[in-house]
Amino acid sequence: SIEAVTLRTILDSRGNPTVEADVIVNGGYGRAAAPSGASTGRYEAVVRPPQEAIPYAYNTVIPQLVGLDSRDQVTFDRILHEIDGTGTFEGIGANIAVALSLANAKAAASAIGIELYTYLGGVYADEAPLPLGNVIGGGAHAPGATEIQEFLIVPTGASSTEEAVFTNALVHKEVKKLLTGRGITCGKGDEGGWAPQISDIDALGIIGEAIDTVTDETGVTVGIGLDVASSELWDGERYAYRDISRTTEDQIAYIADLVDTYGLIYVEDPLHEEDFEGFSTLTSQIPDNCLICGDDLFVTNPERIQRGVELSSATAVLIKPNQIGTLTDTFEAVSLSHRTGMETVMSHRSGETTDTTIAHLATAFGCIYLKCGIVGGERIAKLNELIRISENFA
Ligand code: PGA
Ligand code: ZN
């Protein structure tokens, strides 16, 4: 049973404070940290500043957790909801909740002496997801760079996790080389993607060229995806790009054209977070081999996913545990998605720590992709953990 719980403030990758939890049980312990978003969805669970939320949790939450059986995750998470009482973690903070909930699962796994992905996924969790990584980016993660937030790649032809991870890294390097060759200098965005001041169309061209070079060298095919994060572009009536504003109809036609022209296999948040109908129109127009994924649309919330199922809004669901606040809620979101024929993509946030829990969750839950960047300490922590996990699947 749970003997002690510690919360502390640690640094995240943007230099902001975030919460880390330790759960100590008889014979083991678990540690997890909360990430944070920059382009957060309106319907996400609510984050509270650590300096207020931690003292509150010591007074109100932790006394009720000590003594629980950490193996009963459902009860642990139900108690978090009961103490909170708001449904959206406004009371205790979703950052506190997610750190506690994940740390508890890790403590239980540790006491039994097995890996988290095995504890949660059992013997049939025997495949690692492919890494989906951000190679060029802009938007809220690098203002002034591209208008679309993330240009993503996924090594569809890789035959091992190690090969998959290194293929993405090769494309990332090749993109830098091509940018430099064109006299374009740039830094990186919050998730480690290059942040050049180029158009979205030029970004797609450069990535296509980089992939051709890498595929020629390695034989590994690589697909291209986008996270449009279009709630950030939506002004209430139109999608406001720098030099053009698009109606919903224009936006759907624009995205469908990009999918067709560049053979995209993944598009996240092509329309804003309220537009279940627009998502549905787009999903019906594009080929089956391109996933349409809802992030701000669904916010890992089973009720919103259910609405998307009824309207056929998407073919994939982005899963961010801190959008909903507990592991049990996260599992329910994944399980509903899979039952209704949708793929799931386990995802980092733009503000991250070196916590590697999502690599385990993506494997345990059978997600198609793990979206966690390509380079940068807080991103490679997860990719390297995925390589370690995959060693068990020979
Ligand atoms: P965020 O962005 O973590 O800043 O919300 C990531 C995403 O939109 O997928
Ligand atoms: Zn997104």
Short mmCIF file of C-alpha atoms and ligand atoms in Angstrom, two decimals:
data_model
loop_
_atom_site.label_atom_id
_atom_site.label_comp_id
_atom_site.label_asym_id
_atom_site.label_seq_id
_atom_site.Cartn_x
_atom_site.Cartn_y
_atom_site.Cartn_z
CA SER A 1 0.00 0.00 0.00
CA ILE A 2 0.99 3.64 -0.44
CA GLU A 3 3.35 4.74 2.33
CA ALA A 4 4.18 8.28 1.26
CA VAL A 5 3.62 10.77 -1.52
CA THR A 6 5.95 13.67 -2.34
CA LEU A 7 5.30 16.56 -4.71
CA ARG A 8 7.93 19.01 -5.87
CA THR A 9 8.39 21.78 -8.41
CA ILE A 10 10.82 20.98 -11.22
CA LEU A 11 11.91 22.70 -14.43
CA ASP A 12 10.28 22.02 -17.77
CA SER A 13 11.84 22.40 -21.22
CA ARG A 14 10.63 26.01 -21.56
CA GLY A 15 12.14 26.95 -18.21
CA ASN A 16 8.76 27.00 -16.49
CA PRO A 17 7.91 25.32 -13.20
CA THR A 18 6.00 22.05 -13.35
CA VAL A 19 4.98 19.34 -10.88
CA GLU A 20 6.72 16.03 -10.19
CA ALA A 21 5.20 13.36 -7.95
CA ASP A 22 6.82 10.45 -6.10
CA VAL A 23 4.61 7.66 -4.82
CA ILE A 24 6.34 5.32 -2.39
CA VAL A 25 4.86 1.90 -1.72
CA ASN A 26 5.92 -1.17 0.15
CA GLY A 27 8.74 -2.53 -2.05
CA GLY A 28 8.80 0.09 -4.79
CA TYR A 29 8.25 3.63 -5.93
CA GLY A 30 7.01 5.58 -8.94
CA ARG A 31 7.87 9.04 -10.21
CA ALA A 32 6.10 11.10 -12.90
CA ALA A 33 6.00 14.74 -14.01
CA ALA A 34 3.30 16.83 -15.68
CA PRO A 35 4.02 18.35 -19.11
CA SER A 36 2.38 21.56 -20.35
CA GLY A 37 0.97 22.89 -23.63
CA ALA A 38 1.32 26.21 -25.47
CA SER A 39 -1.52 25.66 -27.93
CA THR A 40 -3.85 24.16 -25.35
CA GLY A 41 -7.41 23.22 -26.21
CA ARG A 42 -10.29 25.16 -24.64
CA TYR A 43 -11.78 21.95 -23.22
CA GLU A 44 -8.66 20.57 -21.55
CA ALA A 45 -8.61 19.80 -17.83
CA VAL A 46 -7.44 22.83 -15.84
CA VAL A 47 -3.82 23.40 -14.77
CA ARG A 48 -3.07 25.16 -11.45
CA PRO A 49 0.23 26.96 -10.74
CA PRO A 50 2.50 24.57 -8.77
CA GLN A 51 3.20 27.11 -6.02
CA GLU A 52 -0.53 27.11 -5.09
CA ALA A 53 -1.45 23.60 -6.11
CA ILE A 54 1.30 21.72 -4.24
CA PRO A 55 0.50 23.08 -0.74
CA TYR A 56 -3.18 22.48 -1.45
CA ALA A 57 -2.46 18.88 -2.43
CA TYR A 58 -0.39 18.27 0.73
CA ASN A 59 -3.33 19.44 2.85
CA THR A 60 -6.27 18.01 0.94
CA VAL A 61 -5.22 15.22 -1.39
CA ILE A 62 -2.18 13.32 -0.12
CA PRO A 63 -3.67 12.39 3.30
CA GLN A 64 -6.44 10.54 1.44
CA LEU A 65 -4.01 8.65 -0.82
CA VAL A 66 -1.71 7.26 1.86
CA GLY A 67 -2.81 3.72 2.72
CA LEU A 68 -4.49 2.99 -0.62
CA ASP A 69 -3.44 -0.08 -2.60
CA SER A 70 -1.48 1.36 -5.52
CA ARG A 71 -2.53 -1.61 -7.67
CA ASP A 72 -6.10 -0.36 -7.59
CA GLN A 73 -5.58 2.42 -10.14
CA VAL A 74 -9.29 2.89 -10.76
CA THR A 75 -9.95 3.65 -7.09
CA PHE A 76 -6.90 5.92 -6.88
CA ASP A 77 -8.15 7.95 -9.84
CA ARG A 78 -11.76 7.95 -8.62
CA ILE A 79 -10.58 9.41 -5.30
CA LEU A 80 -8.70 12.17 -7.14
CA HIS A 81 -11.95 13.05 -8.93
CA GLU A 82 -13.98 12.89 -5.70
CA ILE A 83 -11.60 15.19 -3.82
CA ASP A 84 -11.54 17.57 -6.77
CA GLY A 85 -15.28 17.61 -7.29
CA THR A 86 -15.28 19.77 -10.45
CA GLY A 87 -15.01 17.20 -13.26
CA THR A 88 -12.21 19.25 -14.86
CA PHE A 89 -9.63 19.26 -12.04
CA GLU A 90 -10.08 22.96 -11.37
CA GLY A 91 -9.89 22.10 -7.69
CA ILE A 92 -6.66 20.16 -7.38
CA GLY A 93 -5.13 20.97 -10.79
CA ALA A 94 -4.83 18.55 -13.71
CA ASN A 95 -1.04 18.87 -13.50
CA ILE A 96 -1.11 17.55 -9.92
CA ALA A 97 -3.64 14.86 -10.83
CA VAL A 98 -1.74 13.51 -13.83
CA ALA A 99 1.61 13.43 -12.00
CA LEU A 100 0.03 11.56 -9.05
CA SER A 101 -1.96 9.17 -11.22
CA LEU A 102 0.99 8.17 -13.43
CA ALA A 103 3.39 7.95 -10.46
CA ASN A 104 0.94 5.62 -8.72
CA ALA A 105 0.86 3.21 -11.69
CA LYS A 106 4.66 3.26 -11.85
CA ALA A 107 4.87 2.53 -8.12
CA ALA A 108 2.56 -0.47 -8.50
CA ALA A 109 4.61 -1.81 -11.44
CA SER A 110 7.82 -1.25 -9.53
CA ALA A 111 6.59 -3.16 -6.47
CA ILE A 112 5.67 -6.13 -8.66
CA GLY A 113 9.02 -5.82 -10.42
CA ILE A 114 7.78 -5.39 -13.99
CA GLU A 115 7.98 -2.61 -16.56
CA LEU A 116 5.11 -0.12 -16.71
CA TYR A 117 4.15 -1.11 -20.26
CA THR A 118 3.84 -4.76 -19.21
CA TYR A 119 1.95 -3.88 -16.04
CA LEU A 120 -0.62 -1.92 -18.06
CA GLY A 121 -0.61 -3.85 -21.34
CA GLY A 122 0.07 -7.45 -20.31
CA VAL A 123 1.66 -10.10 -22.48
CA TYR A 124 -0.03 -8.87 -25.67
CA ALA A 125 1.65 -5.47 -25.49
CA ASP A 126 4.35 -6.78 -27.80
CA GLU A 127 4.88 -4.04 -30.36
CA ALA A 128 6.32 -0.53 -30.04
CA PRO A 129 4.56 2.30 -31.88
CA LEU A 130 6.30 4.20 -34.68
CA PRO A 131 7.74 7.58 -33.68
CA LEU A 132 5.95 10.59 -35.19
CA GLY A 133 8.26 13.60 -34.96
CA ASN A 134 8.23 17.31 -35.61
CA VAL A 135 10.90 18.24 -38.20
CA ILE A 136 9.86 21.84 -39.00
CA GLY A 137 7.51 23.99 -36.98
CA GLY A 138 6.13 27.40 -36.25
CA GLY A 139 2.80 28.67 -34.96
CA ALA A 140 2.54 28.94 -31.20
CA HIS A 141 5.79 26.95 -30.80
CA ALA A 142 7.95 29.34 -32.88
CA PRO A 143 6.16 32.58 -33.77
CA GLY A 144 7.40 34.06 -37.07
CA ALA A 145 8.32 30.70 -38.59
CA THR A 146 5.82 28.53 -40.53
CA GLU A 147 2.10 29.20 -40.16
CA ILE A 148 1.20 25.54 -39.77
CA GLN A 149 2.36 24.55 -36.29
CA GLU A 150 4.04 21.23 -37.04
CA PHE A 151 5.43 19.39 -40.07
CA LEU A 152 5.72 15.79 -38.97
CA ILE A 153 7.44 12.68 -40.28
CA VAL A 154 6.91 9.00 -39.58
CA PRO A 155 9.28 6.24 -40.79
CA THR A 156 6.60 3.91 -42.14
CA GLY A 157 9.14 1.53 -43.70
CA ALA A 158 11.34 1.04 -40.63
CA SER A 159 11.79 -2.53 -39.49
CA SER A 160 12.86 -1.79 -35.92
CA THR A 161 12.37 0.98 -33.37
CA GLU A 162 16.07 1.82 -33.49
CA GLU A 163 15.91 2.19 -37.27
CA ALA A 164 12.71 4.23 -36.97
CA VAL A 165 14.18 6.67 -34.44
CA PHE A 166 17.40 7.16 -36.42
CA THR A 167 15.55 7.58 -39.72
CA ASN A 168 13.63 10.53 -38.27
CA ALA A 169 16.92 11.96 -36.96
CA LEU A 170 18.51 11.64 -40.44
CA VAL A 171 15.61 13.51 -42.06
CA HIS A 172 15.86 16.22 -39.37
CA LYS A 173 19.58 16.64 -40.15
CA GLU A 174 19.00 16.60 -43.92
CA VAL A 175 16.35 19.32 -43.61
CA LYS A 176 18.87 21.53 -41.81
CA LYS A 177 21.39 20.88 -44.58
CA LEU A 178 18.89 21.85 -47.28
CA LEU A 179 17.87 25.01 -45.39
CA THR A 180 21.51 26.03 -44.96
CA GLY A 181 22.16 25.31 -48.64
CA ARG A 182 19.42 27.80 -49.51
CA GLY A 183 20.94 30.44 -47.25
CA ILE A 184 18.20 30.05 -44.63
CA THR A 185 19.42 30.12 -41.04
CA CYS A 186 17.13 29.28 -38.16
CA GLY A 187 16.82 28.02 -34.62
CA LYS A 188 14.45 25.40 -33.27
CA GLY A 189 10.93 25.60 -31.92
CA ASP A 190 9.75 24.39 -28.52
CA GLU A 191 9.57 20.76 -29.68
CA GLY A 192 12.96 20.70 -31.44
CA GLY A 193 11.70 21.10 -35.01
CA TRP A 194 13.57 23.64 -37.19
CA ALA A 195 11.87 27.05 -37.17
CA PRO A 196 12.74 28.75 -40.47
CA GLN A 197 10.92 31.80 -41.82
CA ILE A 198 9.63 30.01 -44.91
CA SER A 199 6.18 29.32 -46.30
CA ASP A 200 4.26 26.19 -45.45
CA ILE A 201 4.50 25.05 -49.06
CA ASP A 202 8.30 25.52 -49.08
CA ALA A 203 8.50 23.52 -45.84
CA LEU A 204 6.66 20.63 -47.50
CA GLY A 205 8.97 20.83 -50.52
CA ILE A 206 12.13 20.76 -48.40
CA ILE A 207 10.88 17.88 -46.25
CA GLY A 208 9.96 15.90 -49.38
CA GLU A 209 13.46 16.44 -50.76
CA ALA A 210 15.10 15.47 -47.45
CA ILE A 211 13.03 12.29 -47.27
CA ASP A 212 14.01 11.33 -50.84
CA THR A 213 17.70 11.65 -49.92
CA VAL A 214 17.32 9.64 -46.71
CA THR A 215 15.22 6.95 -48.37
CA ASP A 216 17.81 6.63 -51.15
CA GLU A 217 20.54 6.14 -48.54
CA THR A 218 18.72 3.85 -46.14
CA GLY A 219 15.89 2.23 -48.05
CA VAL A 220 13.44 3.30 -45.35
CA THR A 221 10.25 4.99 -46.57
CA VAL A 222 9.02 8.00 -44.59
CA GLY A 223 5.54 9.56 -44.56
CA ILE A 224 4.70 13.23 -44.01
CA GLY A 225 2.06 14.63 -41.66
CA LEU A 226 0.88 17.97 -40.28
CA ASP A 227 -0.45 19.38 -37.05
CA VAL A 228 -2.29 22.44 -38.33
CA ALA A 229 -3.34 23.37 -34.75
CA SER A 230 -5.97 25.43 -36.48
CA SER A 231 -7.78 26.65 -33.35
CA GLU A 232 -4.80 29.03 -33.20
CA LEU A 233 -5.61 30.35 -36.71
CA TRP A 234 -9.40 30.55 -36.27
CA ASP A 235 -10.60 34.08 -35.49
CA GLY A 236 -14.23 33.14 -34.93
CA GLU A 237 -15.19 33.39 -38.60
CA ARG A 238 -12.20 32.47 -40.68
CA TYR A 239 -8.76 30.90 -40.63
CA ALA A 240 -6.43 33.89 -40.58
CA TYR A 241 -3.13 33.11 -42.30
CA ARG A 242 -0.56 35.88 -42.81
CA ASP A 243 -1.56 36.90 -46.33
CA ILE A 244 -4.86 35.17 -46.79
CA SER A 245 -7.88 34.29 -44.73
CA ARG A 246 -9.79 31.10 -45.46
CA THR A 247 -13.45 30.27 -44.85
CA THR A 248 -14.20 26.81 -43.47
CA GLU A 249 -14.92 25.64 -47.02
CA ASP A 250 -11.61 27.08 -48.27
CA GLN A 251 -9.74 25.49 -45.38
CA ILE A 252 -11.21 22.06 -46.12
CA ALA A 253 -10.30 22.40 -49.81
CA TYR A 254 -6.78 23.64 -48.92
CA ILE A 255 -6.07 20.72 -46.58
CA ALA A 256 -7.55 18.15 -48.99
CA ASP A 257 -5.29 19.59 -51.69
CA LEU A 258 -2.19 19.36 -49.45
CA VAL A 259 -3.04 15.73 -48.64
CA ASP A 260 -3.34 14.97 -52.34
CA THR A 261 -0.31 16.95 -53.58
CA TYR A 262 2.15 15.83 -50.89
CA GLY A 263 0.72 12.37 -50.21
CA LEU A 264 0.22 13.21 -46.52
CA ILE A 265 -0.57 10.29 -44.24
CA TYR A 266 -1.57 12.24 -41.13
CA VAL A 267 -3.31 15.57 -40.46
CA GLU A 268 -4.02 16.76 -36.92
CA ASP A 269 -6.49 19.55 -36.09
CA PRO A 270 -7.13 20.69 -39.68
CA LEU A 271 -10.16 22.60 -38.37
CA HIS A 272 -10.80 24.43 -35.11
CA GLU A 273 -11.79 22.77 -31.83
CA GLU A 274 -15.57 23.28 -32.16
CA ASP A 275 -15.95 22.14 -35.76
CA PHE A 276 -16.96 18.47 -35.55
CA GLU A 277 -18.92 18.92 -38.81
CA GLY A 278 -16.00 20.42 -40.77
CA PHE A 279 -13.78 17.57 -39.58
CA SER A 280 -16.41 15.15 -40.83
CA THR A 281 -16.61 16.76 -44.28
CA LEU A 282 -12.83 16.67 -44.66
CA THR A 283 -12.56 13.07 -43.37
CA SER A 284 -15.09 11.94 -45.99
CA GLN A 285 -13.07 13.61 -48.78
CA ILE A 286 -9.59 12.29 -48.21
CA PRO A 287 -8.13 8.83 -48.94
CA ASP A 288 -8.20 6.12 -46.27
CA ASN A 289 -4.42 6.02 -45.97
CA CYS A 290 -4.37 9.52 -44.43
CA LEU A 291 -5.44 9.73 -40.79
CA ILE A 292 -7.43 12.77 -39.69
CA CYS A 293 -6.61 13.21 -36.01
CA GLY A 294 -8.36 15.31 -33.36
CA ASP A 295 -6.28 16.93 -30.61
CA ASP A 296 -7.94 20.18 -29.44
CA LEU A 297 -11.17 18.73 -30.88
CA PHE A 298 -11.23 15.73 -28.51
CA VAL A 299 -8.84 16.76 -25.67
CA THR A 300 -8.60 13.05 -24.69
CA ASN A 301 -12.16 13.35 -23.39
CA PRO A 302 -14.43 10.30 -23.92
CA GLU A 303 -17.56 12.49 -24.21
CA ARG A 304 -16.04 14.54 -27.01
CA ILE A 305 -14.63 11.40 -28.67
CA GLN A 306 -18.14 9.91 -28.59
CA ARG A 307 -19.50 12.98 -30.38
CA GLY A 308 -16.76 12.57 -32.99
CA VAL A 309 -17.75 8.94 -33.45
CA GLU A 310 -21.39 9.88 -34.04
CA LEU A 311 -20.42 12.46 -36.67
CA SER A 312 -17.52 10.45 -38.22
CA SER A 313 -15.33 13.46 -37.56
CA ALA A 314 -11.95 11.75 -37.52
CA THR A 315 -10.06 8.50 -37.97
CA ALA A 316 -7.57 9.06 -35.12
CA VAL A 317 -7.48 10.53 -31.63
CA LEU A 318 -4.52 12.33 -30.08
CA ILE A 319 -3.97 11.11 -26.51
CA LYS A 320 -2.42 13.47 -23.97
CA PRO A 321 -2.86 12.21 -20.39
CA ASN A 322 -2.61 15.73 -18.94
CA GLN A 323 -5.55 16.93 -21.07
CA ILE A 324 -7.88 14.71 -19.04
CA GLY A 325 -5.93 14.31 -15.77
CA THR A 326 -5.77 10.61 -14.84
CA LEU A 327 -4.49 7.33 -16.25
CA THR A 328 -7.95 5.75 -15.96
CA ASP A 329 -9.56 8.54 -17.99
CA THR A 330 -6.72 8.23 -20.52
CA PHE A 331 -7.30 4.49 -20.81
CA GLU A 332 -11.03 5.07 -21.32
CA ALA A 333 -10.31 7.55 -24.12
CA VAL A 334 -7.99 5.05 -25.85
CA SER A 335 -10.33 2.14 -25.38
CA LEU A 336 -13.38 4.03 -26.72
CA SER A 337 -11.33 5.16 -29.74
CA HIS A 338 -10.18 1.63 -30.54
CA ARG A 339 -13.65 0.11 -30.02
CA THR A 340 -15.07 2.57 -32.53
CA GLY A 341 -12.41 1.88 -35.15
CA MET A 342 -10.17 4.90 -34.60
CA GLU A 343 -6.40 4.86 -34.24
CA THR A 344 -4.72 6.55 -31.27
CA VAL A 345 -1.54 8.63 -31.15
CA MET A 346 0.10 9.04 -27.73
CA SER A 347 1.58 12.53 -27.48
CA HIS A 348 4.03 14.74 -25.63
CA ARG A 349 3.34 18.44 -24.99
CA SER A 350 5.45 21.34 -26.20
CA GLY A 351 6.58 21.92 -22.60
CA GLU A 352 8.11 18.64 -21.43
CA THR A 353 10.40 17.05 -18.87
CA THR A 354 12.61 13.98 -19.19
CA ASP A 355 9.70 11.84 -17.96
CA THR A 356 9.35 8.77 -20.23
CA THR A 357 5.94 7.49 -19.17
CA ILE A 358 4.23 8.12 -22.52
CA ALA A 359 6.59 5.66 -24.27
CA HIS A 360 5.21 2.97 -21.95
CA LEU A 361 1.59 4.08 -22.32
CA ALA A 362 1.81 4.13 -26.14
CA THR A 363 3.16 0.57 -26.12
CA ALA A 364 0.77 -0.75 -23.46
CA PHE A 365 -2.30 0.72 -25.15
CA GLY A 366 -1.44 -0.28 -28.72
CA CYS A 367 -1.22 3.26 -30.11
CA ILE A 368 -0.20 3.47 -33.76
CA TYR A 369 2.26 6.34 -33.16
CA LEU A 370 4.20 7.96 -30.33
CA LYS A 371 4.36 11.69 -31.06
CA CYS A 372 7.32 13.05 -29.11
CA GLY A 373 9.67 15.05 -31.32
CA ILE A 374 13.00 14.00 -32.82
CA VAL A 375 15.79 15.78 -30.92
CA GLY A 376 16.27 17.61 -27.61
CA GLY A 377 16.86 16.03 -24.19
CA GLU A 378 13.22 15.93 -23.13
CA ARG A 379 12.26 14.35 -26.50
CA ILE A 380 15.10 11.81 -26.80
CA ALA A 381 14.42 10.63 -23.24
CA LYS A 382 11.16 9.16 -24.58
CA LEU A 383 12.61 7.89 -27.87
CA ASN A 384 15.50 6.18 -26.11
CA GLU A 385 13.05 4.58 -23.67
CA LEU A 386 11.07 3.31 -26.68
CA ILE A 387 14.25 1.71 -28.03
CA ARG A 388 14.79 -0.02 -24.65
CA ILE A 389 11.18 -1.21 -24.55
CA SER A 390 11.44 -2.58 -28.09
CA GLU A 391 14.40 -4.81 -27.13
CA ASN A 392 11.86 -7.12 -25.49
CA PHE A 393 9.98 -7.66 -28.75
CA ALA A 394 12.57 -9.56 -30.78
P1 PGA B 1 0.95 21.93 -27.16
O1 PGA B 1 1.04 21.53 -28.69
O2 PGA B 1 1.59 20.89 -26.33
O3 PGA B 1 1.64 23.25 -27.14
O4 PGA B 1 -0.54 22.06 -26.86
C1 PGA B 1 1.13 20.24 -29.14
C2 PGA B 1 0.02 19.95 -30.10
O5 PGA B 1 -0.77 20.84 -30.47
O6 PGA B 1 -0.09 18.80 -30.51
ZN ZN B 2 -1.91 19.23 -31.78
#
